[in-house]
Amino acid sequence: MLKAQETVLEIDLKKLKHNYKYLKSRVNKDTKFLAVVKAFAYGNEASEIALCLENLGADYFAVAYIDEGVALRKAGVTTPILVLHPQAVNFNVLIENNLEPSIYNTKILKEFLEITSSENKQNYPIHIKFNTGLNRLGFWQGDVETIKNIIGETKSVSIKSIFSHLAASEDLNEKTFSLNQIGTFKAIAHNFEEIFGFKPMRHMCNTSGILNYPEAHFDMVRSGIGLYGFGNSEEENKHFKPIAALKTCISQIHHLEKGESVGYNRAFKSESALISATLPIGHADGLGRIYGKGKGFVTINGKKAAILGNVCMDMIMVDVTNISCEEGDEAIIFDGNATAETLAEAANTISYELITSISQRVKRRIIRV
Ligand SMILES: *Cc1c(COP(=O)(O)O)cnc(C)c1O
């Protein structure tokens, strides 16, 4: 029986390398690769992940917020970093750290131009985001002329790319919608070239887009979840290896009689004699209450142990009645076999939410290439 001493998120860089190579094999040799490392590289460890991918030859990184980009620069990442959702209040920090903003409306464009002009910047790289159907962030198709008018003759910025984002790239029932988004983006790119007189880099596909819409790879693709080991179907998942394993240990075992309850609010009541194991991981570690009341489970000595009652802040209790185990044994929340995707689905959510929720309290252990 495997022993464990504390809760750890193991991150295997060999598996990251495998996923990177697989994704690269799905795009043309001259298509650039942007690795999305926002939200601590989806809950993993952004600096380690980015430095590893930089080494492997990733062309670009993306983060959501400016501070995430600053952390990468502090760790020594020198590759260009696109900030997907910058806030104008931190534009000076963005510029100091040589980060490249996504510009998605006229307000933020004007605010950025103000600062680049006042600092006498020349050709500061920016990326223009277009909305083609996700209706989240982005200029509209008809805004190209307006953008041109606002930028005017200023040389303080240089548009390095134009991009958009698919709303349902993983869902083939929405293929018509996705193809329509791709068509709109092509029209925007064409219009852009006519109005501006040059061709910036174009990109649109996230991981599922890479897998499902090779015709939309354009000049660069942007992958997050695929790098961390999840495809968009059971078939595709065979090619990916989840890079993270969340493991903990059994702190205590209790033998309970019929009719006893477990945990807060007595949310579980036993209908027969029961053995429970208490584990040092709770909702403050990112295992939310949605996993409680039998929905979520862990794996102990190769067997599934359901979560009993409510998830506490720092602990869960699981049912080990039919599992031979003792205090100090290892318990797996997710790994390459019992995947984060399966656990997430058991609670009606998605792998993205589960893995990005693993809180900073959980120790990260890096397994190197
Ligand atoms: C998060 C994000 C991605 C990455 O998506 P995955 O599905 O994880 O590959 C790509 N592009 C944008 C704009 C994003 O916000």
CSV table of C-alpha atoms and ligand atoms in Angstrom, one decimal:
chain,number,residue,atom,x,y,z
A,1,MET,CA,0.0,0.0,0.0
A,2,LEU,CA,1.4,3.4,-1.0
A,3,LYS,CA,2.0,5.8,1.9
A,4,ALA,CA,1.7,9.5,1.8
A,5,GLN,CA,2.3,12.3,4.2
A,6,GLU,CA,0.4,15.4,3.0
A,7,THR,CA,-1.7,16.8,0.2
A,8,VAL,CA,0.4,17.5,-2.9
A,9,LEU,CA,-0.2,18.4,-6.5
A,10,GLU,CA,2.4,16.6,-8.6
A,11,ILE,CA,3.1,18.2,-12.0
A,12,ASP,CA,4.9,16.1,-14.5
A,13,LEU,CA,6.8,18.1,-17.0
A,14,LYS,CA,7.5,15.0,-19.1
A,15,LYS,CA,3.7,14.8,-19.7
A,16,LEU,CA,3.6,18.5,-20.5
A,17,LYS,CA,6.2,17.9,-23.2
A,18,HIS,CA,4.2,15.0,-24.6
A,19,ASN,CA,1.1,17.1,-24.9
A,20,TYR,CA,3.0,20.0,-26.5
A,21,LYS,CA,4.5,17.6,-29.0
A,22,TYR,CA,1.1,16.1,-29.8
A,23,LEU,CA,-0.5,19.5,-30.3
A,24,LYS,CA,2.4,20.6,-32.5
A,25,SER,CA,1.9,17.5,-34.6
A,26,ARG,CA,-1.7,18.7,-35.3
A,27,VAL,CA,-0.7,22.0,-36.7
A,28,ASN,CA,1.5,23.0,-39.7
A,29,LYS,CA,5.2,23.5,-39.1
A,30,ASP,CA,5.0,27.2,-39.7
A,31,THR,CA,1.9,27.8,-37.6
A,32,LYS,CA,3.0,29.6,-34.4
A,33,PHE,CA,2.1,28.1,-31.0
A,34,LEU,CA,0.8,30.2,-28.2
A,35,ALA,CA,0.6,28.5,-24.8
A,36,VAL,CA,-2.1,29.8,-22.5
A,37,VAL,CA,-0.7,29.9,-19.0
A,38,LYS,CA,-3.4,32.1,-17.3
A,39,ALA,CA,-4.7,31.3,-13.8
A,40,PHE,CA,-1.3,29.7,-12.6
A,41,ALA,CA,-1.2,27.6,-15.8
A,42,TYR,CA,-4.7,26.3,-15.1
A,43,GLY,CA,-3.8,25.7,-11.4
A,44,ASN,CA,-0.5,24.0,-12.1
A,45,GLU,CA,2.5,26.2,-11.7
A,46,ALA,CA,2.8,29.0,-14.3
A,47,SER,CA,6.5,29.8,-14.1
A,48,GLU,CA,7.7,26.2,-14.2
A,49,ILE,CA,5.3,25.4,-17.0
A,50,ALA,CA,6.2,28.5,-19.1
A,51,LEU,CA,9.9,28.0,-18.7
A,52,CYS,CA,9.6,24.4,-19.8
A,53,LEU,CA,7.5,25.4,-22.8
A,54,GLU,CA,9.8,28.2,-23.7
A,55,ASN,CA,12.6,25.6,-23.7
A,56,LEU,CA,10.5,23.4,-26.0
A,57,GLY,CA,10.1,26.3,-28.5
A,58,ALA,CA,6.6,27.9,-27.7
A,59,ASP,CA,6.3,31.1,-29.7
A,60,TYR,CA,4.0,33.0,-27.4
A,61,PHE,CA,2.4,32.9,-24.0
A,62,ALA,CA,-1.0,34.3,-22.9
A,63,VAL,CA,-2.2,35.2,-19.5
A,64,ALA,CA,-5.5,36.9,-18.5
A,65,TYR,CA,-4.2,39.7,-16.3
A,66,ILE,CA,-1.1,41.9,-16.1
A,67,ASP,CA,0.1,40.6,-12.8
A,68,GLU,CA,0.2,37.1,-14.2
A,69,GLY,CA,2.5,38.3,-16.9
A,70,VAL,CA,4.7,40.1,-14.4
A,71,ALA,CA,5.2,36.9,-12.4
A,72,LEU,CA,6.4,35.2,-15.6
A,73,ARG,CA,8.9,37.9,-16.4
A,74,LYS,CA,10.2,37.7,-12.8
A,75,ALA,CA,10.7,34.0,-13.3
A,76,GLY,CA,12.8,34.8,-16.3
A,77,VAL,CA,10.4,34.2,-19.2
A,78,THR,CA,11.5,36.3,-22.2
A,79,THR,CA,9.1,35.0,-24.9
A,80,PRO,CA,6.3,37.5,-25.9
A,81,ILE,CA,3.3,37.5,-23.5
A,82,LEU,CA,-0.2,38.4,-24.6
A,83,VAL,CA,-2.4,39.8,-21.8
A,84,LEU,CA,-5.9,38.7,-22.8
A,85,HIS,CA,-7.9,41.0,-20.4
A,86,PRO,CA,-5.7,43.9,-19.3
A,87,GLN,CA,-7.1,46.6,-17.0
A,88,ALA,CA,-6.0,50.2,-18.0
A,89,VAL,CA,-5.1,51.0,-14.4
A,90,ASN,CA,-2.1,48.8,-14.7
A,91,PHE,CA,-0.9,49.8,-18.2
A,92,ASN,CA,2.3,51.3,-16.8
A,93,VAL,CA,3.2,47.9,-15.2
A,94,LEU,CA,2.3,46.2,-18.5
A,95,ILE,CA,4.7,48.4,-20.4
A,96,GLU,CA,7.5,48.1,-17.8
A,97,ASN,CA,7.3,44.4,-18.2
A,98,ASN,CA,7.1,44.3,-21.9
A,99,LEU,CA,3.7,42.6,-22.0
A,100,GLU,CA,1.4,42.9,-25.0
A,101,PRO,CA,-2.2,43.9,-24.5
A,102,SER,CA,-5.3,42.6,-26.1
A,103,ILE,CA,-7.2,45.7,-27.2
A,104,TYR,CA,-10.9,45.0,-27.4
A,105,ASN,CA,-12.8,48.3,-27.5
A,106,THR,CA,-12.3,51.9,-28.4
A,107,LYS,CA,-12.1,53.0,-24.7
A,108,ILE,CA,-9.2,50.7,-23.9
A,109,LEU,CA,-7.5,51.6,-27.3
A,110,LYS,CA,-7.6,55.3,-26.5
A,111,GLU,CA,-6.4,54.7,-23.0
A,112,PHE,CA,-3.5,52.7,-24.3
A,113,LEU,CA,-2.6,55.2,-27.0
A,114,GLU,CA,-2.5,57.9,-24.4
A,115,ILE,CA,0.1,56.1,-22.3
A,116,THR,CA,2.3,55.0,-25.3
A,117,SER,CA,2.3,58.5,-26.7
A,118,SER,CA,3.1,60.1,-23.4
A,119,GLU,CA,6.0,57.7,-22.9
A,120,ASN,CA,7.2,58.2,-26.5
A,121,LYS,CA,6.9,54.5,-27.3
A,122,GLN,CA,7.6,53.4,-30.9
A,123,ASN,CA,5.7,50.5,-32.4
A,124,TYR,CA,4.6,49.0,-29.0
A,125,PRO,CA,3.1,45.6,-29.9
A,126,ILE,CA,-0.7,45.3,-29.4
A,127,HIS,CA,-3.3,42.7,-30.4
A,128,ILE,CA,-6.8,43.6,-31.6
A,129,LYS,CA,-9.5,41.3,-30.4
A,130,PHE,CA,-12.7,40.8,-32.5
A,131,ASN,CA,-16.0,39.4,-31.3
A,132,THR,CA,-17.4,37.0,-33.8
A,133,GLY,CA,-20.1,35.3,-31.7
A,134,LEU,CA,-18.9,34.6,-28.2
A,135,ASN,CA,-20.1,38.0,-27.2
A,136,ARG,CA,-17.7,38.4,-24.4
A,137,LEU,CA,-14.9,40.8,-25.4
A,138,GLY,CA,-13.9,42.3,-28.7
A,139,PHE,CA,-14.5,44.9,-31.4
A,140,TRP,CA,-17.3,44.1,-33.8
A,141,GLN,CA,-16.8,43.2,-37.5
A,142,GLY,CA,-17.7,46.8,-38.6
A,143,ASP,CA,-15.2,48.5,-36.3
A,144,VAL,CA,-12.0,48.2,-38.4
A,145,GLU,CA,-12.4,51.7,-39.9
A,146,THR,CA,-13.0,53.2,-36.5
A,147,ILE,CA,-9.8,51.5,-35.1
A,148,LYS,CA,-7.9,52.9,-38.1
A,149,ASN,CA,-9.3,56.4,-37.4
A,150,ILE,CA,-8.4,56.3,-33.8
A,151,ILE,CA,-4.8,55.0,-34.4
A,152,GLY,CA,-4.4,57.5,-37.2
A,153,GLU,CA,-0.8,58.3,-38.0
A,154,THR,CA,0.6,57.5,-34.6
A,155,LYS,CA,3.6,55.2,-34.6
A,156,SER,CA,3.5,54.6,-30.9
A,157,VAL,CA,1.8,51.2,-31.4
A,158,SER,CA,2.1,48.4,-33.9
A,159,ILE,CA,-0.7,45.9,-34.5
A,160,LYS,CA,1.0,42.5,-34.2
A,161,SER,CA,-2.0,40.4,-34.5
A,162,ILE,CA,-5.8,40.3,-34.8
A,163,PHE,CA,-7.7,37.5,-33.2
A,164,SER,CA,-11.0,36.1,-32.2
A,165,HIS,CA,-12.3,33.2,-30.0
A,166,LEU,CA,-14.6,30.4,-30.8
A,167,ALA,CA,-17.7,30.0,-28.6
A,168,ALA,CA,-18.3,26.2,-29.0
A,169,SER,CA,-15.2,24.7,-30.6
A,170,GLU,CA,-15.6,21.5,-28.7
A,171,ASP,CA,-19.3,21.0,-29.7
A,172,LEU,CA,-19.8,19.5,-33.1
A,173,ASN,CA,-23.5,20.2,-32.8
A,174,GLU,CA,-22.6,23.8,-33.1
A,175,LYS,CA,-20.4,23.3,-36.2
A,176,THR,CA,-22.5,25.7,-38.4
A,177,PHE,CA,-22.1,28.4,-35.8
A,178,SER,CA,-18.3,27.8,-35.5
A,179,LEU,CA,-17.9,27.9,-39.3
A,180,ASN,CA,-19.8,31.1,-39.3
A,181,GLN,CA,-17.5,32.6,-36.8
A,182,ILE,CA,-14.5,31.5,-38.8
A,183,GLY,CA,-16.1,33.0,-41.9
A,184,THR,CA,-16.7,36.3,-40.1
A,185,PHE,CA,-13.1,36.3,-38.9
A,186,LYS,CA,-11.8,35.8,-42.4
A,187,ALA,CA,-13.9,38.7,-43.6
A,188,ILE,CA,-12.5,40.9,-40.8
A,189,ALA,CA,-8.9,39.9,-41.7
A,190,HIS,CA,-9.6,40.8,-45.3
A,191,ASN,CA,-11.1,44.1,-44.5
A,192,PHE,CA,-8.3,44.8,-42.1
A,193,GLU,CA,-5.7,44.3,-44.7
A,194,GLU,CA,-7.6,46.6,-47.1
A,195,ILE,CA,-8.0,49.4,-44.6
A,196,PHE,CA,-4.6,49.1,-42.9
A,197,GLY,CA,-2.5,48.0,-45.9
A,198,PHE,CA,-0.7,45.2,-44.1
A,199,LYS,CA,-1.3,41.7,-42.8
A,200,PRO,CA,-1.0,41.2,-39.1
A,201,MET,CA,-0.8,37.7,-37.6
A,202,ARG,CA,-4.2,36.0,-37.3
A,203,HIS,CA,-5.3,33.5,-34.6
A,204,MET,CA,-8.6,32.0,-33.5
A,205,CYS,CA,-8.3,28.4,-32.3
A,206,ASN,CA,-8.1,27.2,-28.7
A,207,THR,CA,-7.4,23.5,-28.0
A,208,SER,CA,-10.7,22.2,-29.3
A,209,GLY,CA,-10.4,24.5,-32.3
A,210,ILE,CA,-7.0,23.1,-33.1
A,211,LEU,CA,-8.5,19.6,-33.1
A,212,ASN,CA,-11.8,20.3,-34.8
A,213,TYR,CA,-11.1,23.1,-37.2
A,214,PRO,CA,-7.7,22.7,-39.0
A,215,GLU,CA,-8.9,25.2,-41.6
A,216,ALA,CA,-8.9,27.9,-38.9
A,217,HIS,CA,-5.4,27.6,-37.6
A,218,PHE,CA,-4.4,30.7,-39.5
A,219,ASP,CA,-0.9,32.0,-38.4
A,220,MET,CA,-1.0,30.9,-34.7
A,221,VAL,CA,-3.0,28.7,-32.4
A,222,ARG,CA,-3.7,29.1,-28.7
A,223,SER,CA,-3.8,26.1,-26.4
A,224,GLY,CA,-4.4,25.8,-22.7
A,225,ILE,CA,-6.3,22.7,-21.6
A,226,GLY,CA,-4.6,20.4,-24.2
A,227,LEU,CA,-1.2,21.2,-22.8
A,228,TYR,CA,-2.5,20.2,-19.3
A,229,GLY,CA,-3.7,16.9,-20.7
A,230,PHE,CA,-7.3,17.1,-21.8
A,231,GLY,CA,-8.7,16.8,-25.3
A,232,ASN,CA,-12.3,17.4,-26.4
A,233,SER,CA,-13.5,13.8,-26.7
A,234,GLU,CA,-12.8,10.4,-25.3
A,235,GLU,CA,-11.1,9.6,-28.6
A,236,GLU,CA,-8.8,12.6,-28.4
A,237,ASN,CA,-8.1,12.1,-24.7
A,238,LYS,CA,-6.2,9.0,-25.7
A,239,HIS,CA,-3.5,11.3,-27.2
A,240,PHE,CA,-3.2,13.5,-24.1
A,241,LYS,CA,-1.7,12.8,-20.7
A,242,PRO,CA,-3.0,14.8,-17.7
A,243,ILE,CA,0.1,16.5,-16.3
A,244,ALA,CA,-1.2,16.9,-12.7
A,245,ALA,CA,-2.0,14.4,-10.0
A,246,LEU,CA,-3.6,15.5,-6.8
A,247,LYS,CA,-2.8,13.2,-3.9
A,248,THR,CA,-3.3,13.1,-0.2
A,249,CYS,CA,-3.3,10.7,2.7
A,250,ILE,CA,-5.6,9.1,5.2
A,251,SER,CA,-5.3,11.0,8.5
A,252,GLN,CA,-7.8,8.9,10.5
A,253,ILE,CA,-10.1,6.0,10.2
A,254,HIS,CA,-13.5,5.7,12.0
A,255,HIS,CA,-15.7,2.7,12.5
A,256,LEU,CA,-19.3,3.9,12.7
A,257,GLU,CA,-22.5,2.2,13.7
A,258,LYS,CA,-25.7,2.2,11.8
A,259,GLY,CA,-27.5,5.5,12.2
A,260,GLU,CA,-24.5,7.6,13.0
A,261,SER,CA,-23.8,10.7,10.9
A,262,VAL,CA,-20.7,12.1,9.3
A,263,GLY,CA,-19.6,15.8,9.2
A,264,TYR,CA,-21.3,19.1,9.3
A,265,ASN,CA,-25.0,19.4,9.3
A,266,ARG,CA,-25.1,15.6,9.6
A,267,ALA,CA,-25.4,15.6,5.8
A,268,PHE,CA,-24.6,11.8,5.7
A,269,LYS,CA,-26.4,9.3,7.9
A,270,SER,CA,-25.3,5.7,7.8
A,271,GLU,CA,-27.8,3.0,7.0
A,272,SER,CA,-25.5,0.3,8.2
A,273,ALA,CA,-22.1,-0.1,9.9
A,274,LEU,CA,-19.6,1.9,8.0
A,275,ILE,CA,-15.9,2.7,7.9
A,276,SER,CA,-14.9,6.3,7.0
A,277,ALA,CA,-11.5,7.8,6.3
A,278,THR,CA,-10.7,11.5,7.0
A,279,LEU,CA,-8.4,13.2,4.4
A,280,PRO,CA,-6.6,16.5,4.8
A,281,ILE,CA,-8.1,18.3,1.8
A,282,GLY,CA,-11.2,20.5,1.7
A,283,HIS,CA,-13.0,23.3,-0.1
A,284,ALA,CA,-10.2,25.7,0.9
A,285,ASP,CA,-7.9,23.6,-1.2
A,286,GLY,CA,-10.2,23.7,-4.2
A,287,LEU,CA,-12.3,20.6,-3.7
A,288,GLY,CA,-15.6,22.5,-3.6
A,289,ARG,CA,-18.8,21.5,-1.8
A,290,ILE,CA,-20.3,20.4,-5.1
A,291,TYR,CA,-18.2,17.3,-4.7
A,292,GLY,CA,-19.8,16.4,-1.4
A,293,LYS,CA,-22.8,14.1,-0.6
A,294,GLY,CA,-21.6,11.2,-2.7
A,295,LYS,CA,-21.0,13.0,-6.0
A,296,GLY,CA,-17.2,13.1,-5.8
A,297,PHE,CA,-14.9,10.3,-4.9
A,298,VAL,CA,-11.2,9.6,-4.4
A,299,THR,CA,-9.2,6.5,-5.2
A,300,ILE,CA,-7.6,4.5,-2.4
A,301,ASN,CA,-5.6,1.3,-3.1
A,302,GLY,CA,-7.2,1.2,-6.6
A,303,LYS,CA,-10.8,1.5,-5.4
A,304,LYS,CA,-13.3,4.3,-5.5
A,305,ALA,CA,-14.2,5.9,-2.1
A,306,ALA,CA,-17.2,8.2,-2.2
A,307,ILE,CA,-17.2,11.5,-0.3
A,308,LEU,CA,-19.5,11.3,2.7
A,309,GLY,CA,-21.7,14.3,3.6
A,310,ASN,CA,-20.4,17.9,3.2
A,311,VAL,CA,-16.9,18.8,2.2
A,312,CYS,CA,-15.3,20.8,5.1
A,313,MET,CA,-12.9,23.6,4.7
A,314,ASP,CA,-9.8,21.5,5.4
A,315,MET,CA,-11.1,17.9,5.2
A,316,ILE,CA,-13.3,15.4,3.6
A,317,MET,CA,-14.5,12.1,4.9
A,318,VAL,CA,-14.8,9.2,2.4
A,319,ASP,CA,-16.4,5.8,2.6
A,320,VAL,CA,-13.8,3.0,2.9
A,321,THR,CA,-16.1,0.3,4.1
A,322,ASN,CA,-15.1,-2.0,1.3
A,323,ILE,CA,-11.5,-0.9,0.9
A,324,SER,CA,-8.6,-2.5,2.7
A,325,CYS,CA,-6.6,0.5,3.9
A,326,GLU,CA,-5.1,2.1,7.0
A,327,GLU,CA,-4.1,5.5,8.4
A,328,GLY,CA,-1.2,6.8,6.3
A,329,ASP,CA,-2.2,5.3,3.1
A,330,GLU,CA,-2.3,7.4,-0.1
A,331,ALA,CA,-5.5,8.7,-1.5
A,332,ILE,CA,-5.7,10.0,-5.1
A,333,ILE,CA,-8.1,12.8,-5.9
A,334,PHE,CA,-7.2,12.8,-9.6
A,335,ASP,CA,-4.3,11.6,-11.7
A,336,GLY,CA,-3.8,10.1,-15.2
A,337,ASN,CA,-6.2,7.2,-14.5
A,338,ALA,CA,-8.9,8.7,-12.3
A,339,THR,CA,-8.9,11.9,-14.2
A,340,ALA,CA,-9.9,15.4,-13.2
A,341,GLU,CA,-12.3,15.3,-16.1
A,342,THR,CA,-14.1,12.2,-14.7
A,343,LEU,CA,-14.3,13.8,-11.2
A,344,ALA,CA,-15.5,17.1,-12.5
A,345,GLU,CA,-18.2,15.4,-14.6
A,346,ALA,CA,-19.4,13.5,-11.5
A,347,ALA,CA,-20.3,16.9,-10.0
A,348,ASN,CA,-21.6,18.4,-13.3
A,349,THR,CA,-18.7,20.7,-13.9
A,350,ILE,CA,-15.7,20.7,-16.3
A,351,SER,CA,-12.0,19.8,-15.8
A,352,TYR,CA,-11.1,23.5,-16.3
A,353,GLU,CA,-13.0,24.5,-13.2
A,354,LEU,CA,-11.6,21.7,-11.0
A,355,ILE,CA,-8.0,22.1,-11.9
A,356,THR,CA,-7.9,25.9,-11.8
A,357,SER,CA,-9.5,25.8,-8.4
A,358,ILE,CA,-6.7,23.9,-6.6
A,359,SER,CA,-5.7,26.6,-4.2
A,360,GLN,CA,-2.2,28.0,-3.6
A,361,ARG,CA,-2.3,26.3,-0.1
A,362,VAL,CA,-1.7,22.9,-1.8
A,363,LYS,CA,2.0,22.2,-2.2
A,364,ARG,CA,3.2,21.8,-5.8
A,365,ARG,CA,5.8,19.2,-6.6
A,366,ILE,CA,7.4,19.4,-10.0
A,367,ILE,CA,8.5,16.2,-11.7
A,368,ARG,CA,11.2,17.3,-14.2
A,369,VAL,CA,11.9,16.2,-17.7
B,1,LIG,C1,-8.4,30.5,-22.1
B,1,LIG,C2,-8.3,30.9,-23.5
B,1,LIG,C3,-7.7,30.0,-24.5
B,1,LIG,C4,-7.3,28.6,-24.1
B,1,LIG,O1,-8.5,27.7,-24.3
B,1,LIG,P1,-8.3,26.1,-24.1
B,1,LIG,O2,-9.7,25.6,-24.4
B,1,LIG,O3,-7.9,25.9,-22.7
B,1,LIG,O4,-7.3,25.7,-25.1
B,1,LIG,C5,-7.5,30.5,-25.8
B,1,LIG,N1,-7.9,31.7,-26.1
B,1,LIG,C6,-8.5,32.6,-25.3
B,1,LIG,C7,-8.9,33.9,-25.7
B,1,LIG,C8,-8.7,32.2,-23.9
B,1,LIG,O5,-9.3,33.0,-23.1
